[in-house]
Coordinates of C-alpha atoms and ligand atoms in Angstrom, one line a residue:
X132 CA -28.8 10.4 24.5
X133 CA -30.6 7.6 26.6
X134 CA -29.0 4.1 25.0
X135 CA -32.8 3.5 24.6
X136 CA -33.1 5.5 21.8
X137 CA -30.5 4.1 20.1
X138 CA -32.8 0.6 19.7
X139 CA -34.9 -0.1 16.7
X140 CA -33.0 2.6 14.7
X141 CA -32.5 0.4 12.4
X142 CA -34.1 -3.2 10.8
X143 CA -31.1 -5.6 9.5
X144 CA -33.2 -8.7 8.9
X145 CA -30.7 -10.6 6.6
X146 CA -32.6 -14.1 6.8
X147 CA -36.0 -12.2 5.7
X148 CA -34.1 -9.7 3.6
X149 CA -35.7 -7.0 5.3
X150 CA -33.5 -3.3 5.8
X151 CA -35.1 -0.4 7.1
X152 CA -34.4 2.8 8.8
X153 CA -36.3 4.8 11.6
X154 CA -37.3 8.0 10.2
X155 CA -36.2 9.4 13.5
X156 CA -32.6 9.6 12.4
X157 CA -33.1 12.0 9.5
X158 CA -35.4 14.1 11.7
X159 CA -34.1 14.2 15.5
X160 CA -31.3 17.0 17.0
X161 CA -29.8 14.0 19.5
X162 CA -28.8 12.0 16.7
X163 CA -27.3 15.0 15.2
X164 CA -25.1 15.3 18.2
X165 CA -24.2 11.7 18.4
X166 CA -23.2 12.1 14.6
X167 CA -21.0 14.7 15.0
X168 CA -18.9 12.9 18.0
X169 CA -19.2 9.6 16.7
X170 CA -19.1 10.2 12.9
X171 CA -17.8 13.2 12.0
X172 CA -15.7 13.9 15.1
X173 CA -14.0 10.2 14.6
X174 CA -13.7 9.3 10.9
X175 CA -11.3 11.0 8.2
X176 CA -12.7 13.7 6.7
X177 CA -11.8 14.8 3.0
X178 CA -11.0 18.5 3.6
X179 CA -9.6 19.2 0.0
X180 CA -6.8 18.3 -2.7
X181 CA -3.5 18.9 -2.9
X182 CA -4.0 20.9 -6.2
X183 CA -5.9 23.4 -5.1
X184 CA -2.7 24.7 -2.8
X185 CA -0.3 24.1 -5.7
X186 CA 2.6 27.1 -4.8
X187 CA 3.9 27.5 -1.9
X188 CA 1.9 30.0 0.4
X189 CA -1.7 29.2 -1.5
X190 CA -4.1 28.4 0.5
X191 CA -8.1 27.7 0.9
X192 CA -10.1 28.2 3.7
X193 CA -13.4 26.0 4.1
X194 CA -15.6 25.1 7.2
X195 CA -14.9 20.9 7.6
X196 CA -17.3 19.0 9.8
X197 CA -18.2 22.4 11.6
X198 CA -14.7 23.8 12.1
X199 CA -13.6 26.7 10.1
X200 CA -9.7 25.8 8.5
X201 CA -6.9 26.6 6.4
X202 CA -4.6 24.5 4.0
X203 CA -2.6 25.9 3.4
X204 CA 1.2 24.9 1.4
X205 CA 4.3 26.2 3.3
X206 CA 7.2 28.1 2.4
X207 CA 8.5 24.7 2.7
X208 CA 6.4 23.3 0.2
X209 CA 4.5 20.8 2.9
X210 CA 0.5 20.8 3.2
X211 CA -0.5 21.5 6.3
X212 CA -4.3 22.0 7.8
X213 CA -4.8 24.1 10.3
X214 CA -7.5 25.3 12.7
X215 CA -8.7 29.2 11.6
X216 CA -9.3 30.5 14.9
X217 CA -6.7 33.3 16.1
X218 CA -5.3 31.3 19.8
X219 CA -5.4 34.9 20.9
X220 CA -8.7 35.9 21.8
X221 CA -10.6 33.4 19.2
X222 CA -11.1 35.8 15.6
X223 CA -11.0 34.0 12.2
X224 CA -7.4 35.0 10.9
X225 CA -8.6 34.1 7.5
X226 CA -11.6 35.3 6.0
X227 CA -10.8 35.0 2.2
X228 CA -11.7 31.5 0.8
X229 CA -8.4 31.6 -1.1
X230 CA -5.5 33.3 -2.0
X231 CA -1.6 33.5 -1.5
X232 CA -0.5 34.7 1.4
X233 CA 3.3 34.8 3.2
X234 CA 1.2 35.2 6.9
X235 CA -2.0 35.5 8.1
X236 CA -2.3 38.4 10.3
X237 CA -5.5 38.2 12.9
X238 CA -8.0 41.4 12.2
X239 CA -8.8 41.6 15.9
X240 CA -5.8 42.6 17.4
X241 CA -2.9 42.0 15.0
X242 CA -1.2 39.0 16.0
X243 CA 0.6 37.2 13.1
X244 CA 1.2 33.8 11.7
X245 CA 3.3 32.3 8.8
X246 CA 2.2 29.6 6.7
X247 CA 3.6 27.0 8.8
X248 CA 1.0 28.2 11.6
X249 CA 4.0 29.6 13.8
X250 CA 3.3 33.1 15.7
X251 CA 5.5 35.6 14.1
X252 CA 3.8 38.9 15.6
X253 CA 2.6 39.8 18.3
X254 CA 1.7 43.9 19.0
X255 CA 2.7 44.9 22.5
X256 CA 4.7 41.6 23.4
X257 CA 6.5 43.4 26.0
X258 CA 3.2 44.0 28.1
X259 CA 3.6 39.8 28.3
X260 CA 5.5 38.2 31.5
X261 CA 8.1 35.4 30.6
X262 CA 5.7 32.5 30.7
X263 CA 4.5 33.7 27.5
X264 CA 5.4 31.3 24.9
X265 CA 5.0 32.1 21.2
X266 CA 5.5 28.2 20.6
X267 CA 2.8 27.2 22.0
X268 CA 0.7 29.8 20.7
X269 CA 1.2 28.6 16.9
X270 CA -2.3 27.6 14.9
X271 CA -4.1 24.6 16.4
X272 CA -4.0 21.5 13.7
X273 CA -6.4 18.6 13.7
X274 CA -5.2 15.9 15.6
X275 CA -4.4 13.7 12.0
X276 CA -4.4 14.9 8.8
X277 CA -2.7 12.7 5.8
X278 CA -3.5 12.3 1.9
X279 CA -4.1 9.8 -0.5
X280 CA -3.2 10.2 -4.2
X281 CA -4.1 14.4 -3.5
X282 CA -6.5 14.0 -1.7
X283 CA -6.1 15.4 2.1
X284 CA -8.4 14.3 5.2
X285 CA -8.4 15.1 8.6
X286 CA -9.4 13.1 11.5
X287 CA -10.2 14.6 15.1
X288 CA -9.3 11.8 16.8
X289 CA -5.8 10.9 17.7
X290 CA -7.0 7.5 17.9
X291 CA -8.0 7.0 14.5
X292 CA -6.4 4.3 12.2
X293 CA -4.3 5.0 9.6
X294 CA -5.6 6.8 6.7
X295 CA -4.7 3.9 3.9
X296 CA -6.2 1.2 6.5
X297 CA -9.3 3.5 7.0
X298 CA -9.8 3.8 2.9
X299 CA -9.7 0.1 2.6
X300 CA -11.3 -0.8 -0.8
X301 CA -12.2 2.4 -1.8
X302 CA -7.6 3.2 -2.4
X303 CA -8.7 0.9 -5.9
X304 CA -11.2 3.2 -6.7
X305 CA -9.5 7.0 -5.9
X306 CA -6.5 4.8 -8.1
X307 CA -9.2 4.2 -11.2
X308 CA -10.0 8.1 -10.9
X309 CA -6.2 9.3 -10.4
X310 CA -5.2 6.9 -13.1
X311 CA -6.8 9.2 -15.6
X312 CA -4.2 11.9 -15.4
X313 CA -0.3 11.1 -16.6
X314 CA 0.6 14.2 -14.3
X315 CA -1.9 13.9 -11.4
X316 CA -5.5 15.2 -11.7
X317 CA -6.4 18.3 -10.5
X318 CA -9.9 20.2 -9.1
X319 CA -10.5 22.9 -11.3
X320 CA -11.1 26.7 -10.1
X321 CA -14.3 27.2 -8.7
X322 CA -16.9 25.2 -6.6
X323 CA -20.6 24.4 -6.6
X324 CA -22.1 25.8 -3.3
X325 CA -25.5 25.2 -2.5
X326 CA -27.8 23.9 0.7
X327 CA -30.7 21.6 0.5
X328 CA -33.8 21.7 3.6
X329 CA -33.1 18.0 3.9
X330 CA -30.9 15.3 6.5
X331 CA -27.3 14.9 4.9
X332 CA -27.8 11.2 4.8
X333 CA -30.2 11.6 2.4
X334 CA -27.5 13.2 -0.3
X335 CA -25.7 9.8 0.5
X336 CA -28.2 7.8 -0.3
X337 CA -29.3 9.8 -3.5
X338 CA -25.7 10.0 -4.5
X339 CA -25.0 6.5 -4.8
X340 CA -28.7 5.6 -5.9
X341 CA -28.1 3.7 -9.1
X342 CA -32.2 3.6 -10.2
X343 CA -33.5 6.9 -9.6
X344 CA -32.3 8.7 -12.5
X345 CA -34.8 7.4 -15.2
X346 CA -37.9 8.8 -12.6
X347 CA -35.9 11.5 -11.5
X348 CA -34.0 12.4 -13.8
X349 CA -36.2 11.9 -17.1
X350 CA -35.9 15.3 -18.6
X351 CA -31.8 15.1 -18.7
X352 CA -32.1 11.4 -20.4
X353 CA -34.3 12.4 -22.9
X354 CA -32.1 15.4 -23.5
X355 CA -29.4 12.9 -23.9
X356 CA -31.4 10.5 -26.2
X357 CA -31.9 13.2 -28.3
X358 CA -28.4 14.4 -29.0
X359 CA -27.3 11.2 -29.8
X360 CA -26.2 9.2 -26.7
X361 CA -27.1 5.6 -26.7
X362 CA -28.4 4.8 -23.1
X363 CA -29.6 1.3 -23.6
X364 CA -27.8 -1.4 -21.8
X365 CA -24.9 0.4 -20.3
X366 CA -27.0 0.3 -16.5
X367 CA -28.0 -3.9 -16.9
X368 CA -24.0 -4.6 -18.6
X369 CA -22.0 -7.7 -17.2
X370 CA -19.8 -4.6 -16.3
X371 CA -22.5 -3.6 -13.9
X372 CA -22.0 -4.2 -10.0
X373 CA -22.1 -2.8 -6.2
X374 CA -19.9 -3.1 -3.4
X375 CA -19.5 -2.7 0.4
X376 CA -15.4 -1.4 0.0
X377 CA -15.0 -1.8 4.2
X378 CA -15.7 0.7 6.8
X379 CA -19.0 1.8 5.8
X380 CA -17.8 3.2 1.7
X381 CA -19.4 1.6 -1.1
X382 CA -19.3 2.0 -4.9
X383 CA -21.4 1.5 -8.1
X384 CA -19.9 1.0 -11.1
X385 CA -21.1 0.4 -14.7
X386 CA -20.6 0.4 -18.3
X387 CA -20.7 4.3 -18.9
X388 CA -23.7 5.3 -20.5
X389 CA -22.8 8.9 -20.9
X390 CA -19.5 10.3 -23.1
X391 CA -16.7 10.3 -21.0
X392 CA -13.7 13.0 -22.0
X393 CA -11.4 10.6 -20.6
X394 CA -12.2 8.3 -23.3
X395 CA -15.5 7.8 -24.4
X396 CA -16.3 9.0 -27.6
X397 CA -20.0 10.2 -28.2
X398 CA -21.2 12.0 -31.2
X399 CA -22.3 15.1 -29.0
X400 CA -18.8 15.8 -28.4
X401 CA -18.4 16.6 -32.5
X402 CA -16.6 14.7 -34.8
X403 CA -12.9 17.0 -34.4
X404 CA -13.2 15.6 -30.6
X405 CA -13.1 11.6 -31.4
X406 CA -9.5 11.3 -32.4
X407 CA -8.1 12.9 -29.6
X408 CA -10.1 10.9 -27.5
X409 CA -9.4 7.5 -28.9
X410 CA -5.5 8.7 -29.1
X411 CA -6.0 8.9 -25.6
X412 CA -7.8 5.2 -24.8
X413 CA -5.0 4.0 -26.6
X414 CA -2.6 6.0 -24.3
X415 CA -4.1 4.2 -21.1
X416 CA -3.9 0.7 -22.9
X417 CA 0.2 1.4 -23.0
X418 CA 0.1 2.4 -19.8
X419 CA -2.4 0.2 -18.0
X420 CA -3.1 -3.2 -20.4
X421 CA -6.2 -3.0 -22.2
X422 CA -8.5 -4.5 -19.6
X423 CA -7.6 -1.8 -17.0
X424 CA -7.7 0.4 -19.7
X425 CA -11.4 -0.3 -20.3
X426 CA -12.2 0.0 -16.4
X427 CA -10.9 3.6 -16.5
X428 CA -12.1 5.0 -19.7
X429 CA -15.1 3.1 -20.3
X430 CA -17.0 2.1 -16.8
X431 CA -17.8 5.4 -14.6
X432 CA -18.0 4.9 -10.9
X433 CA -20.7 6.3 -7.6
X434 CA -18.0 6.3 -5.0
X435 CA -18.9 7.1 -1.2
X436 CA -15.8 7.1 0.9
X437 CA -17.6 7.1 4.4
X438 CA -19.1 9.3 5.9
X439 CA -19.5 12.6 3.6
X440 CA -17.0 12.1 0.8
X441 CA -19.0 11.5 -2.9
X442 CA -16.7 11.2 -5.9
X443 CA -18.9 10.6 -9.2
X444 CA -17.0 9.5 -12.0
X445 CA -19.2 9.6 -14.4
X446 CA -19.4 12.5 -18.0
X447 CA -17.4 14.4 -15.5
X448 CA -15.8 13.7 -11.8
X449 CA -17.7 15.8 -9.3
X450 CA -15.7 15.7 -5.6
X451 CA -18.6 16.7 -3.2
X452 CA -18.6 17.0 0.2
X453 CA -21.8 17.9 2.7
X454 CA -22.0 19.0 6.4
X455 CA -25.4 18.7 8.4
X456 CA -26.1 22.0 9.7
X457 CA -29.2 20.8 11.6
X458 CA -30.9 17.7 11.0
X459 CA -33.6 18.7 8.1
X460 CA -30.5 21.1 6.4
X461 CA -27.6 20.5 4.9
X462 CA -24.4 22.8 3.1
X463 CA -23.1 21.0 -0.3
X464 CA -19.4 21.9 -1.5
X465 CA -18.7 20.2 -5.3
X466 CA -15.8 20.8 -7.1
X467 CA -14.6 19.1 -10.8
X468 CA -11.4 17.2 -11.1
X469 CA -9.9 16.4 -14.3
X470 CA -6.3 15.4 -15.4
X471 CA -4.1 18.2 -15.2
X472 CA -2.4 18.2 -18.6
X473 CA -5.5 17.5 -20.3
X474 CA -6.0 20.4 -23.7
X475 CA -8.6 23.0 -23.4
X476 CA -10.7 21.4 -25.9
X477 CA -11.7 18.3 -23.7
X478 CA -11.3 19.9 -20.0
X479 CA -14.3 22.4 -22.1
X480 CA -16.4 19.3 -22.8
X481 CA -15.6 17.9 -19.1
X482 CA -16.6 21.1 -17.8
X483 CA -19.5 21.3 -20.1
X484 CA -20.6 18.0 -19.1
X485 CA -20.3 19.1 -15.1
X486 CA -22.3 22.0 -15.5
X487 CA -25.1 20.6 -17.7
X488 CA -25.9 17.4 -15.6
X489 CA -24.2 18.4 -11.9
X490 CA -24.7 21.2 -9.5
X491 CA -27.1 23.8 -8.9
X492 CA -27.9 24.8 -12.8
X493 CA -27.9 21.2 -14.1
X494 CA -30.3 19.1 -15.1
X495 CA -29.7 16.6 -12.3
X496 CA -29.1 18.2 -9.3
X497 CA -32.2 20.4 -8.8
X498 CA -34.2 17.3 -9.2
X499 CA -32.4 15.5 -6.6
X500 CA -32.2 18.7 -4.2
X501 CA -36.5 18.5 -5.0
X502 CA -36.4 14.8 -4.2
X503 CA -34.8 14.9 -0.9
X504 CA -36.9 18.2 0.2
X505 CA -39.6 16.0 -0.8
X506 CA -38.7 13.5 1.7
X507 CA -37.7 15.6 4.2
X508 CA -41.3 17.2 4.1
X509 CA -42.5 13.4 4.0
X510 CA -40.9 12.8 7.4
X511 CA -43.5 15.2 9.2
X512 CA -45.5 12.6 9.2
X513 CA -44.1 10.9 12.3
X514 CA -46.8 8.1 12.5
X515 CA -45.1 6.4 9.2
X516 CA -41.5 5.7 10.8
X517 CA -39.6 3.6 8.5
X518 CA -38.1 4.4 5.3
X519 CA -37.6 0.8 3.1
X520 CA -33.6 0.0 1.6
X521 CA -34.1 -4.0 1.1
X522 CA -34.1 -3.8 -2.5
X523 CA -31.8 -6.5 -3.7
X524 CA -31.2 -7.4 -0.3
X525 CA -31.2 -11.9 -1.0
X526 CA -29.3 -11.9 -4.3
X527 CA -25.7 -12.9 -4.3
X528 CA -24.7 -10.3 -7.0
X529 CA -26.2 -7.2 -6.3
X530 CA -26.8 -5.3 -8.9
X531 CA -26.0 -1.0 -8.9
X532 CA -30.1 -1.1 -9.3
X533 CA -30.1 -2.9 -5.6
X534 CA -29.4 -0.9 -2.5
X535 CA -26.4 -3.1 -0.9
X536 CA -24.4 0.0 -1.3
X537 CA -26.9 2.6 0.4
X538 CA -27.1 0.1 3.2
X539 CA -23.0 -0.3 3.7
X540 CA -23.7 3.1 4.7
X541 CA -26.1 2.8 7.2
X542 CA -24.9 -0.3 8.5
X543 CA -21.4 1.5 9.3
X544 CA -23.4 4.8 10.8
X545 CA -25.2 2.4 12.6
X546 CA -22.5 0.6 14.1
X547 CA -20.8 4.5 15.0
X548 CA -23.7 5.8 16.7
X549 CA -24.2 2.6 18.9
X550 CA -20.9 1.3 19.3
X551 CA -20.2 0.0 23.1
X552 CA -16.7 0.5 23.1
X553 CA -16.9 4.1 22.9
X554 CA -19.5 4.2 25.4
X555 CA -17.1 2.5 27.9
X556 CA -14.8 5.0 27.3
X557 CA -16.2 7.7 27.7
X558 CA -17.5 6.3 31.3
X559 CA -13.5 5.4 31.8
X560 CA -12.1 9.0 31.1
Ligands
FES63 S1 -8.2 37.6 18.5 FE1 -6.6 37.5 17.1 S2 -5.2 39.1 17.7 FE2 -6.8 39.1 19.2
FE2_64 FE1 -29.8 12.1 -9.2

C-alpha cells in the first residue's frame, strides 16, 4: 500500500469537534491486508474461554483471525492453543468443532498428535533418515497466548506486550462481568453463527452504539414496554457514561433498562423468579459492598476489547467475536456466558433473554445485520466519502448517546494501520 493512501483516512479535528472516516476503509481490499498485519496479525485476539475446554482432552476448534486452531486442555490439565494444520503435508487434523479426544490423528496420511500437540505417530517412520525429528514436528502454537479471568487470547506477534498491560482498563470491566459468578462464569453450549454482507468495523461501531436502538430497534422496545419493563430513564441516569479504557477498547455503561438475571428483577421474569433474584443482589452486597454491588447487578455494560472482542452485558452477556472475510463481508461467532452455579430457572430466563433480543432469531440482531447491509450498499456511492462520528465530540462527559467510544476505536485502528515504527521495520528486516 502506497503511504499515500494512508492520508485523509481519517478527520480528527478536536478544536472544531469534527471526526470522520473515509468510506474507503470499509470498502477497499488494501486496507484489508494492512488490517490483518497490523491489526489482527499484531493485537491479542480472544480465541475462546477456559470453560468451554473444561476436562482434560476437550477441545474446540474455530478459525481466529483467518487461522484454523485447536484449544485444546491437556492430559495435564494446561490450555493450550494450537495451530490445526498437520506439519506433515499441511491437512486439518481436526475437523470436528468439539469433542474429547486423547490425540488427533491427521486424515491425510495418519500422522498422530496428543493433546499437548507432541507427534506421537508417525506411519512408515522407518522410511525417514536420522535428521528426522518428531520434536520439532509437534503442532505449531501462536507466538503468545495467555488468559484473563477465562478468557484466552492469542497474539501473532512475539513482540506484543503483555496480555494484562494490553487489556488496560477494560481488566475492570471483564472483573464487573466475572464478578457475577461465585464459581467462575461459564459460556454455555452452543454458539450463534451467522455472516453479514458488510465491513467488520461496522459490527464495532453498531455494537457499542448506545442511540440506535430506539430507531433500530423499535419493534423489540415496544415488545418490552408491553410486558412490563420500564424503559424510561435508565439510558439519560447519572449512572450513564462512555470511556476510552486504553489501546483502542472502550465501554458504555448504564443504569440497566432491561431485567437482568443477575439481579434485576422485572415483572416479565414472574413473580416465583423475584426472590431468588433479590436473594442474590443481597449475595453480591456481602461479597462486594453495596455500591459495587449495584455496578454489577444493576448497570449493564457495551464492552469492546480492541480490535474484534464485543462483550454485551446487558438482559444477558453475549461474547461475540467477527473476522473480515473480505472487506464488504464478515463471519460473526456469539456465544452466552453466565455464572456457572447459577439454577436452571434463571440460566432459562438468561438464555431466554439471549435468544429473544441477540443473535440471528432475535429481535435485535437482524435489524442491526439490515442496518449495516444498508450501509454497506450505501458505500457504492463512492462520490459521498465520509461517514460522520463527531457526535458528542466537545463535551467533557460524554454521554453512552455520544460516539467517544466508537471513535476510541478508530482512533486506535488508525494509529495501527499508519504507524511509522512498523514501517521502519519492516524496511530494517
Ligand atoms: S498431511 Fe497430515 S499426515 Fe500427511
Ligand atoms: Fe442494535
Amino acid at each position: 500500500m502506497k503511504d499515500a493512501a494512508l492520508d485523509n483516512l481519517i478527520i480528527d479535528d478536536q478544536k472544531a469537534g469534527i471526526f470522520r472516516v473515509n468510506r474507503r476503509a470499509f470498502v477497499e481490499n488494501e486496507y484489508l491486508d494492512r488490517e490483518l498485519a497490523r491489526v489482527f496479525g499484531k493485537c491479542w485476539i480472544y480465541a475462546g474461554h477456559e470453560s468451554e475446554i473444561s476436562q482434560a482432552g476437550d477441545f474446540r476448534s474455530r478459525r481466529v483471525a483467518g487461522r484454523p486452531l485447536i484449544l485444546v486442555r491437556g492430559d495435564d490439565g494446561v490450555v493450550r492453543v494450537l495451530f490445526n494444520t498437520c506439519t506433515h503435508r499441511g491437512s486439518l487434523v481436526c475437523r470436528q468443532p468439539r469433542g474429547n479426544a486423547r490425540s488427533f490423528q491427521c486424515p491425510y496420511h495418519a500422522w498422530t498428535f496428543n493433546c499437548r500437540g507432541d507427534l506421537i505417530g508417525v506411519p512408515g517412520e522407518s522410511s525417514y533418515s536420522d535428521a528426522f525429528d518428531r520434536a520439532e514436528l509437534a503442532l505449531g502454537r501462536p507466538a503468545r497466548m495467555d488468559s484473563y479471568r477465562g478468557f484466552i487470547f492469542v497474539s501473532f506477534d512475539r513482540a506484543a506486550p503483555g496480555l494484562s498491560d494490553y487489556l488496560a482498563g477494560a481488566k475492570e470491566y471483564l472483573d464487573l462481568v466475572c464478578d457475577q459468578s461465585e464459581t467462575g462464569m461459564k459460556i454455555s453450549e452452543g454458539a450463534q453463527a451467522y455472516s453479514i454482507r458488510a465491513n467488520w468495523k461496522l459490527l464495532v461501531e453498531n455494537s457499542i452504539d448506545g442511540y440506535h436502538g430506539l430507531p433500530t430497534h423499535q419493534r423489540y422496545f415496544t415488545f418490552l414496554t408491553d410486558s412490563g419493563v420500564d424503559l424510561r430513564g435508565g439510558l439519560d441516569s447519572p449512572h450513564q457514561k462512555a470511556l476510552d479504557l486504553g489501546n483502542g477498547h472502550a465501554v458504555i455503561e448504564y443504569l440497566s433498562p432491561f431485567g437482568r438475571p443477575i439481579a434485576r428483577w422485572v415483572p416479565s421474569f414472574g413473580e416465583l423468579a423475584k426472590a431468588r433474584i433479590e436473594e442474590k443482589q443481597r449475595r453480591l452486597e456481602e461479597r462486594f459492598g453495596a455500591e459495587r454491588a449495584f455496578r454489577i447487578a444493576q448497570t449493564g455494560r457495551n464492552l469492546l476489547i480492541f480490535p474484534n472482542l464485543i462483550i454485551n452485558d446487558i438482559m444477558a452477556i453475549t461474547v461475540r467475536t467477527f473476522f473480515p472475510i473480505s472487506p464488504d463481508y464478515m463471519e460473526v461467532n456469539a456465544w452466552n456466558l453466565g455464572p456457572a452455579e447459577e439454577d436452571l430457572e434463571d440460566s432459562g430466563l438468561r438464555l431466554d433473554n439471549f435468544l429473544t433480543f441477540l443473535g440471528p432469531g432475535g429481535f435485535a440482531t437482524p435489524d442491526d445485520v439490515e442496518m449495516l447491509e444498508a450501509c454497506q450498499r450505501g458505500f457504492a456511492n463512492r462520490e459521498v466519502q465520509w461517514s460522520d462520528i463527531s457526535r458528542g465530540m466537545l463535551r467533557q462527559h460524554p454521554s453512552i448517546s455520544d460516539e467517544l467510544q466508537i471513535r476510541t476505536f478508530w482512533r486506535r485502528w488508525h494509529e495501527l494501520l499508519t504507524a511509522p515504527q512498523l514501517r521502519r521495520a519492516r524496511k530494517a528486516a
